[in-house]
Amino acid sequence: MTHSGAFGRRSLIAGAAAVVSGIVLSGGPAAAEDRARGGSGRVPKVKHEMRGMWVATVVNIDFPSKAGLTADQQRAELIAQLDVAVARRLNAVVLQVRPTADAFWPSSYEPWSEYLTGVQGQDPGWDPLGTAVEEAHKRGLELHGWFNPYRIAMHADPSRLVADHPARLHPEWVVPYGGKLYYNPGLPEVREFVQKAMLDAVHRYDLDAVHFDDYFYPYPVAGQSFDDNDAYARHGAGFPDKAAWRRDNTDQLILGMAKGIKETRKGVKFGISPFGVWRNKATDPALGSDTQAGVQTYDDLYADTRKWVRENWIDYIAPQLYWNIGLAVADYAKLIPWWADVAAGTGTDLYIGEAVYKVGLAGQPAAWQDPAELSKHLTLAAGRPEVKGHIFYSAKFMKSDPLGAVSKLVADHYS
């Protein structure tokens, strides 16, 4: 289960005391001290432990709670999300701002997201990303912009896209697959376009990071094939097979974004939150993890996430380790040391993606019915110095605090 599907992702606090849903927020002097030094009022970037929270917007998972709210209602909901992050003693929010080849800002390239007004391309009457950056920084929070590179729509009907959508203007860029629409990663012109569309936000806003999740080539759908044969025929010369060519396409996206971010705005980080298994040991005895996962990022999503870390192409990686300690096919306790060893000595920071949404969820293993499971994760990870923090999926569960698990991990680790 991945954190951009329907369900399948030491806070420096500035400002006055407040209460959100019964959670007490305490004030702090960090921003005032920065201003006294002649600074901008910004709290310095996170230098030590990452304590992050994903805010998903696709199909209105976390924000807005539903499409069609007024601008004031949407703004109030967004600020409430940031206040929850402060209340939980977090220091970063990862906000999904381009869920489906659309935008949560007045983009020069793509339409306003339908998840704001209910109508793709309709101006919501405010700037969600601009507000998020400003209000996060007021609270001493980093704001990471979360972008999906290739997903166009959660349906397969191009006619439902706004008339001037780039995918309608360039139907040759589009691949329908698994009931959804995707841009074809094998086309150089697609990679160039999506990079420009995402870098537009970096140019306009003081983002602390650009963030991708686990969607590169789409997850496999039984009985279907992703039709990129024509692109492979045109661009695949010199590769041993289509899989190697696809991995190179993804590599080119990552390298291009890394370069573009650095050229666009100094100091903006680039982070990726992949599916938690790169390859199983049975597939790659020398390098794979001791897992039996049904999906392997390298083989199924054509994303060589291990290489990106080892070669320091990205600033941080936050694998989605959405499994409990002791799970036979993907044991959290085995994946932590595997990822720590991958990150060791690379200069790429390692954060761990945590599945708050699984706590107390019916049908999950018994471990997820234990309020202490998440706290145990942080205790275990603390034993590896390569682990620099955690990001929690997702905002609605950080607020609702299933089984009191969030309160426990905050009390145990973030007090």
Coordinates of C-alpha atoms in Angstrom, one line a residue:
M1 CA 0.0 0.0 0.0
T2 CA 1.5 3.3 -1.0
H3 CA 0.9 6.7 0.4
S4 CA -0.4 8.5 -2.6
G5 CA -3.2 6.1 -3.4
A6 CA -6.6 6.3 -1.7
F7 CA -5.0 4.4 1.2
G8 CA -2.7 2.2 -1.2
R9 CA 1.7 7.8 2.8
R10 CA 12.3 18.6 18.2
S11 CA 9.8 20.9 16.6
L12 CA 11.1 24.5 16.6
I13 CA 7.9 26.3 17.3
A14 CA 7.3 30.0 16.6
G15 CA 4.2 31.8 17.6
A16 CA 1.7 32.0 20.4
A17 CA 0.2 29.2 22.3
A18 CA -2.8 27.6 20.7
V19 CA -5.0 24.5 21.0
V20 CA -6.0 22.2 18.1
S21 CA -8.4 19.4 18.8
G22 CA -7.4 19.4 22.4
I23 CA -3.6 19.3 21.6
V24 CA -1.7 22.0 23.4
L25 CA 0.8 24.0 21.3
S26 CA 3.6 25.7 23.1
G27 CA 5.3 28.9 21.9
G28 CA 9.0 29.3 21.3
P29 CA 11.5 32.0 20.7
A30 CA 13.4 30.6 17.6
A31 CA 11.9 32.9 15.0
A32 CA 12.2 36.0 17.2
E33 CA 15.9 35.2 17.8
D34 CA 16.4 34.9 14.1
R35 CA 14.8 38.3 13.5
A36 CA 17.0 39.8 16.2
R37 CA 20.1 38.6 14.4
G38 CA 18.8 40.4 11.3
G39 CA 17.5 37.3 9.6
S40 CA 14.3 36.9 7.7
G41 CA 12.2 35.4 10.6
R42 CA 12.8 31.9 9.2
V43 CA 13.8 29.2 11.6
P44 CA 17.1 27.5 10.4
K45 CA 16.7 24.4 8.3
V46 CA 16.5 21.1 10.0
K47 CA 20.1 20.0 10.8
H48 CA 19.5 17.0 12.9
E49 CA 16.4 14.8 13.3
M50 CA 13.7 14.9 10.7
R51 CA 10.2 14.7 12.1
G52 CA 7.9 15.0 9.1
M53 CA 4.3 14.4 8.1
W54 CA 2.8 13.8 4.7
V55 CA -0.3 15.8 3.7
A56 CA -1.9 14.0 0.8
T57 CA -4.2 15.9 -1.6
V58 CA -5.0 13.3 -4.3
V59 CA -8.7 12.3 -4.0
N60 CA -8.8 14.6 -1.0
I61 CA -7.2 12.2 1.4
D62 CA -5.9 14.8 3.9
F63 CA -6.5 18.2 2.4
P64 CA -8.8 19.7 1.4
S65 CA -11.2 17.5 3.2
K66 CA -13.4 17.6 0.1
A67 CA -13.5 19.5 -3.1
G68 CA -15.5 22.7 -3.5
L69 CA -14.9 24.3 -0.1
T70 CA -14.6 28.1 -0.1
A71 CA -11.1 29.7 -0.2
D72 CA -11.4 30.6 3.5
Q73 CA -12.5 27.1 4.5
Q74 CA -9.6 25.6 2.5
R75 CA -7.1 28.0 4.1
A76 CA -8.4 27.3 7.6
E77 CA -8.0 23.5 6.9
L78 CA -4.4 23.9 5.7
I79 CA -3.4 26.0 8.7
A80 CA -5.0 23.4 11.0
Q81 CA -2.8 20.7 9.3
L82 CA 0.3 22.8 10.1
D83 CA -0.8 23.3 13.7
V84 CA -1.2 19.6 14.1
A85 CA 2.4 19.1 13.0
V86 CA 3.5 21.7 15.6
A87 CA 1.4 20.0 18.2
R88 CA 3.0 16.7 17.5
R89 CA 6.4 18.3 17.8
L90 CA 7.3 17.8 14.2
N91 CA 9.5 20.0 12.2
A92 CA 8.5 19.4 8.5
V93 CA 5.4 19.0 6.4
V94 CA 5.5 17.2 3.1
L95 CA 2.5 18.7 1.1
Q96 CA 1.3 17.1 -2.1
V97 CA 1.1 20.0 -4.6
R98 CA 1.1 18.2 -8.0
P99 CA -1.0 15.0 -7.4
T100 CA -2.1 14.4 -11.0
A101 CA -0.3 16.6 -13.6
D102 CA -2.1 19.6 -12.0
A103 CA -1.2 22.3 -9.5
F104 CA -1.9 23.7 -6.1
W105 CA -0.4 27.0 -7.2
P106 CA -1.0 29.2 -10.2
S107 CA 1.2 27.2 -12.5
S108 CA 2.6 28.4 -15.8
Y109 CA 2.3 24.9 -17.2
E110 CA -0.6 23.0 -15.8
P111 CA -4.2 23.5 -14.6
W112 CA -5.4 24.1 -11.1
S113 CA -6.1 20.8 -9.4
E114 CA -9.7 19.5 -9.4
Y115 CA -9.1 18.5 -5.7
L116 CA -9.5 22.1 -4.8
T117 CA -12.7 23.3 -6.4
G118 CA -14.0 20.0 -7.9
V119 CA -13.4 21.4 -11.4
Q120 CA -10.0 21.0 -13.0
G121 CA -8.6 24.4 -14.1
Q122 CA -10.8 26.5 -11.9
D123 CA -9.1 29.1 -9.8
P124 CA -9.7 28.4 -6.1
G125 CA -9.4 32.1 -5.3
W126 CA -6.2 31.7 -3.2
D127 CA -2.7 30.3 -3.5
P128 CA -2.5 27.1 -1.4
L129 CA 1.3 26.5 -1.9
G130 CA 2.2 30.1 -1.3
T131 CA 0.1 30.1 1.9
A132 CA 1.6 26.7 3.0
V133 CA 5.2 28.0 2.6
E134 CA 4.5 31.2 4.5
E135 CA 2.5 29.7 7.3
A136 CA 4.8 26.7 7.7
H137 CA 7.8 28.9 8.0
K138 CA 6.0 31.1 10.6
R139 CA 5.7 28.0 12.7
G140 CA 9.3 26.9 12.3
L141 CA 8.3 24.0 10.0
E142 CA 10.0 23.1 6.8
L143 CA 7.7 22.8 3.8
H144 CA 8.6 20.1 1.3
G145 CA 6.7 20.2 -2.0
W146 CA 5.5 16.7 -3.0
F147 CA 5.2 16.1 -6.7
N148 CA 4.1 13.1 -8.7
P149 CA 6.1 13.2 -12.0
Y150 CA 4.0 11.1 -14.4
R151 CA 0.5 10.5 -13.2
I152 CA -2.0 12.5 -15.3
A153 CA -5.4 11.3 -13.9
M154 CA -7.0 8.8 -11.6
H155 CA -9.2 7.8 -14.5
A156 CA -8.6 6.7 -18.1
D157 CA -10.7 9.2 -20.0
P158 CA -8.6 12.0 -21.7
S159 CA -11.9 13.9 -22.5
R160 CA -12.4 14.6 -18.9
L161 CA -9.3 16.7 -18.7
V162 CA -9.6 20.4 -19.2
A163 CA -9.4 21.3 -22.9
D164 CA -6.0 23.0 -22.7
H165 CA -4.4 20.3 -20.6
P166 CA -0.9 19.4 -21.9
A167 CA -2.0 15.7 -22.1
R168 CA -4.8 16.7 -24.5
L169 CA -2.6 18.9 -26.5
H170 CA 0.0 16.1 -26.7
P171 CA -2.0 12.8 -26.8
E172 CA 1.2 11.1 -28.0
W173 CA 2.7 11.6 -24.6
V174 CA -0.1 9.6 -22.8
V175 CA -0.3 6.0 -21.9
P176 CA -3.6 4.6 -20.4
Y177 CA -2.8 1.8 -17.9
G178 CA -4.7 0.2 -15.0
G179 CA -7.6 2.6 -15.3
K180 CA -5.4 5.7 -15.0
L181 CA -3.6 8.0 -17.4
Y182 CA 0.2 8.4 -17.3
Y183 CA 2.8 10.4 -19.2
N184 CA 5.3 8.2 -20.9
P185 CA 8.6 8.3 -19.1
G186 CA 10.4 7.0 -22.2
L187 CA 9.9 10.2 -24.1
P188 CA 12.6 12.9 -23.7
E189 CA 10.1 15.6 -24.4
V190 CA 7.9 14.3 -21.5
R191 CA 10.8 14.3 -19.1
E192 CA 11.7 17.8 -20.1
F193 CA 8.1 19.0 -19.7
V194 CA 7.4 17.5 -16.3
Q195 CA 10.6 18.9 -15.0
K196 CA 9.7 22.4 -16.1
A197 CA 6.3 22.0 -14.6
M198 CA 7.7 21.0 -11.2
L199 CA 10.5 23.5 -11.2
D200 CA 8.0 26.3 -11.8
A201 CA 7.0 25.8 -8.1
V202 CA 10.7 25.9 -7.0
H203 CA 11.2 29.1 -9.0
R204 CA 8.1 30.8 -7.4
Y205 CA 8.3 29.6 -3.8
D206 CA 10.8 29.3 -1.0
L207 CA 10.4 25.5 -0.7
D208 CA 12.8 23.7 1.6
A209 CA 12.7 20.5 -0.6
V210 CA 11.3 18.9 -3.6
H211 CA 9.8 15.5 -2.8
F212 CA 8.9 12.5 -4.9
D213 CA 7.2 9.4 -3.6
D214 CA 7.2 5.9 -5.1
Y215 CA 5.5 6.5 -8.4
F216 CA 7.8 6.4 -11.4
Y217 CA 6.7 3.7 -13.8
P218 CA 3.3 2.6 -12.4
Y219 CA 2.9 -0.4 -10.2
P220 CA 2.2 -3.6 -12.1
V221 CA -1.4 -4.4 -12.9
A222 CA -2.1 -8.1 -13.6
G223 CA -2.9 -8.9 -17.2
Q224 CA -1.9 -5.5 -18.5
S225 CA 1.2 -4.1 -20.0
F226 CA 2.4 -0.5 -20.1
D227 CA 2.5 0.3 -23.8
D228 CA 5.7 2.1 -24.5
N229 CA 6.8 -0.1 -27.4
D230 CA 7.0 2.8 -29.9
A231 CA 9.1 4.9 -27.5
Y232 CA 11.4 1.9 -26.9
A233 CA 11.8 1.4 -30.7
R234 CA 12.8 5.1 -31.1
H235 CA 14.9 5.6 -28.0
G236 CA 16.0 2.2 -26.7
A237 CA 19.0 1.5 -28.9
G238 CA 22.1 0.5 -26.9
F239 CA 20.3 -1.0 -24.0
P240 CA 20.3 -4.8 -23.4
D241 CA 16.5 -4.9 -22.8
K242 CA 13.5 -2.7 -22.1
A243 CA 13.9 -2.9 -18.3
A244 CA 17.4 -1.4 -18.5
W245 CA 16.1 1.3 -20.8
R246 CA 13.2 2.1 -18.5
R247 CA 15.6 2.3 -15.5
D248 CA 17.7 4.7 -17.5
N249 CA 14.7 6.9 -18.2
T250 CA 14.0 7.1 -14.5
D251 CA 17.6 7.9 -13.8
Q252 CA 17.5 10.7 -16.4
L253 CA 14.5 12.2 -14.6
I254 CA 16.2 12.1 -11.2
L255 CA 19.5 13.6 -12.5
G256 CA 17.6 16.2 -14.5
M257 CA 15.5 17.3 -11.5
A258 CA 18.6 17.3 -9.2
K259 CA 20.4 19.6 -11.6
G260 CA 17.3 21.8 -12.2
I261 CA 16.6 22.3 -8.5
K262 CA 20.2 23.4 -7.8
E263 CA 20.1 25.8 -10.8
T264 CA 16.7 27.2 -9.9
R265 CA 17.1 27.9 -6.1
K266 CA 20.1 27.4 -3.9
G267 CA 19.7 25.2 -0.9
V268 CA 16.5 23.4 -1.9
K269 CA 16.9 19.7 -1.1
F270 CA 15.7 16.8 -3.3
G271 CA 14.2 13.8 -1.5
I272 CA 12.5 10.6 -2.6
S273 CA 10.2 8.3 -0.6
P274 CA 10.3 4.9 -2.5
F275 CA 8.6 1.7 -1.8
G276 CA 10.5 0.1 1.0
V277 CA 12.1 -2.9 -0.9
W278 CA 14.7 -2.2 -3.5
R279 CA 15.2 -5.9 -4.4
N280 CA 14.7 -9.2 -2.5
K281 CA 17.7 -11.3 -1.6
A282 CA 16.2 -14.1 -3.7
T283 CA 16.5 -11.8 -6.7
D284 CA 19.8 -10.3 -5.8
P285 CA 21.7 -12.5 -3.3
A286 CA 24.6 -10.1 -3.0
L287 CA 22.8 -6.8 -2.5
G288 CA 19.1 -7.5 -1.9
S289 CA 17.3 -7.3 1.5
D290 CA 16.1 -10.3 3.4
T291 CA 12.5 -9.9 2.3
Q292 CA 10.0 -11.6 0.1
A293 CA 8.1 -8.5 -1.1
G294 CA 5.7 -8.9 -4.0
V295 CA 7.0 -5.7 -5.5
Q296 CA 10.6 -4.7 -6.0
T297 CA 11.4 -1.1 -6.9
Y298 CA 14.3 -1.9 -9.2
D299 CA 12.4 -4.6 -11.2
D300 CA 8.8 -3.4 -11.1
L301 CA 8.9 0.4 -10.9
Y302 CA 12.2 0.7 -12.8
A303 CA 13.7 2.9 -10.1
D304 CA 17.2 2.1 -8.9
T305 CA 16.8 3.8 -5.6
R306 CA 19.8 2.2 -4.1
K307 CA 22.0 3.7 -6.8
W308 CA 20.6 7.2 -6.3
V309 CA 21.6 6.9 -2.6
R310 CA 25.0 5.3 -3.2
E311 CA 26.0 7.9 -5.8
N312 CA 24.5 10.8 -3.8
W313 CA 22.2 11.9 -6.6
I314 CA 19.6 13.0 -4.0
D315 CA 19.8 14.7 -0.6
Y316 CA 17.6 12.3 1.3
I317 CA 15.7 9.1 0.9
A318 CA 12.7 8.1 3.0
P319 CA 11.8 4.5 2.2
Q320 CA 8.2 3.6 3.0
L321 CA 8.8 0.9 5.7
Y322 CA 5.1 0.4 6.2
W323 CA 5.5 -3.0 7.8
N324 CA 5.6 -4.1 11.4
I325 CA 8.5 -5.6 13.3
G326 CA 8.6 -9.3 12.7
L327 CA 6.5 -9.4 9.5
A328 CA 7.8 -12.5 7.7
V329 CA 7.8 -11.1 4.1
A330 CA 9.1 -7.6 5.0
D331 CA 10.4 -7.2 8.6
Y332 CA 10.9 -3.6 9.7
A333 CA 13.7 -4.9 11.9
K334 CA 15.6 -6.3 8.9
L335 CA 14.9 -3.4 6.6
I336 CA 16.3 -0.7 8.9
P337 CA 19.8 -2.1 8.9
W338 CA 19.7 -2.8 5.2
W339 CA 18.8 0.8 4.4
A340 CA 21.3 2.1 7.0
D341 CA 24.1 0.1 5.3
V342 CA 23.0 1.5 1.9
A343 CA 23.1 5.1 3.2
A344 CA 26.3 4.8 5.3
G345 CA 29.0 7.1 4.0
T346 CA 27.1 8.4 1.1
G347 CA 26.1 11.9 2.1
T348 CA 22.4 11.0 1.4
D349 CA 20.3 11.4 4.6
L350 CA 18.1 8.5 5.5
Y351 CA 14.6 9.1 6.9
I352 CA 12.1 6.3 7.5
G353 CA 8.5 6.4 6.2
E354 CA 6.1 5.2 8.9
A355 CA 2.6 3.9 8.4
V356 CA 0.5 5.6 11.1
Y357 CA -2.6 4.7 9.0
K358 CA -2.2 1.0 9.8
V359 CA -2.5 1.5 13.5
G360 CA -5.7 -0.1 14.7
L361 CA -6.8 -0.9 11.2
A362 CA -9.0 -4.0 10.8
G363 CA -7.2 -6.8 8.9
Q364 CA -3.7 -5.7 9.8
P365 CA -1.4 -8.0 11.8
A366 CA -1.7 -8.0 15.6
A367 CA 1.3 -5.8 15.9
W368 CA -0.7 -2.9 14.5
Q369 CA -3.3 -3.3 17.2
D370 CA -0.6 -2.4 19.7
P371 CA -0.4 1.3 20.5
A372 CA 3.4 0.9 21.1
E373 CA 4.3 -0.5 17.7
L374 CA 5.2 2.9 16.2
S375 CA 7.2 3.9 19.3
K376 CA 9.1 0.6 19.0
H377 CA 10.0 1.5 15.4
L378 CA 11.6 4.7 16.5
T379 CA 13.4 2.9 19.3
L380 CA 14.8 0.3 16.9
A381 CA 15.8 2.9 14.3
A382 CA 17.6 5.0 16.9
G383 CA 20.1 2.2 17.1
R384 CA 21.4 3.0 13.7
P385 CA 23.1 6.5 13.5
E386 CA 22.5 6.5 9.7
V387 CA 18.7 7.0 10.4
K388 CA 18.2 10.7 10.6
G389 CA 14.5 10.8 11.3
H390 CA 11.0 9.7 10.3
I391 CA 8.1 10.9 8.1
F392 CA 4.6 9.8 9.1
Y393 CA 1.7 8.9 6.8
S394 CA -0.5 10.7 7.0
A395 CA -1.8 14.0 8.4
K396 CA -5.3 12.8 9.2
F397 CA -4.0 10.0 11.3
M398 CA -1.4 12.2 13.1
K399 CA -4.4 14.3 14.2
S400 CA -6.8 11.4 15.0
D401 CA -4.2 9.5 17.0
P402 CA -5.4 5.9 16.5
L403 CA -5.2 3.9 19.7
G404 CA -3.2 6.8 21.2
A405 CA -0.1 5.5 19.2
V406 CA 0.9 9.0 18.0
S407 CA 0.7 10.5 21.5
K408 CA 2.8 7.6 22.8
L409 CA 5.5 8.0 20.2
V410 CA 5.6 11.8 20.8
A411 CA 5.9 11.3 24.5
D412 CA 8.5 8.6 24.2
H413 CA 10.7 10.2 21.6
Y414 CA 9.8 13.9 20.9
S415 CA 9.3 15.3 24.4

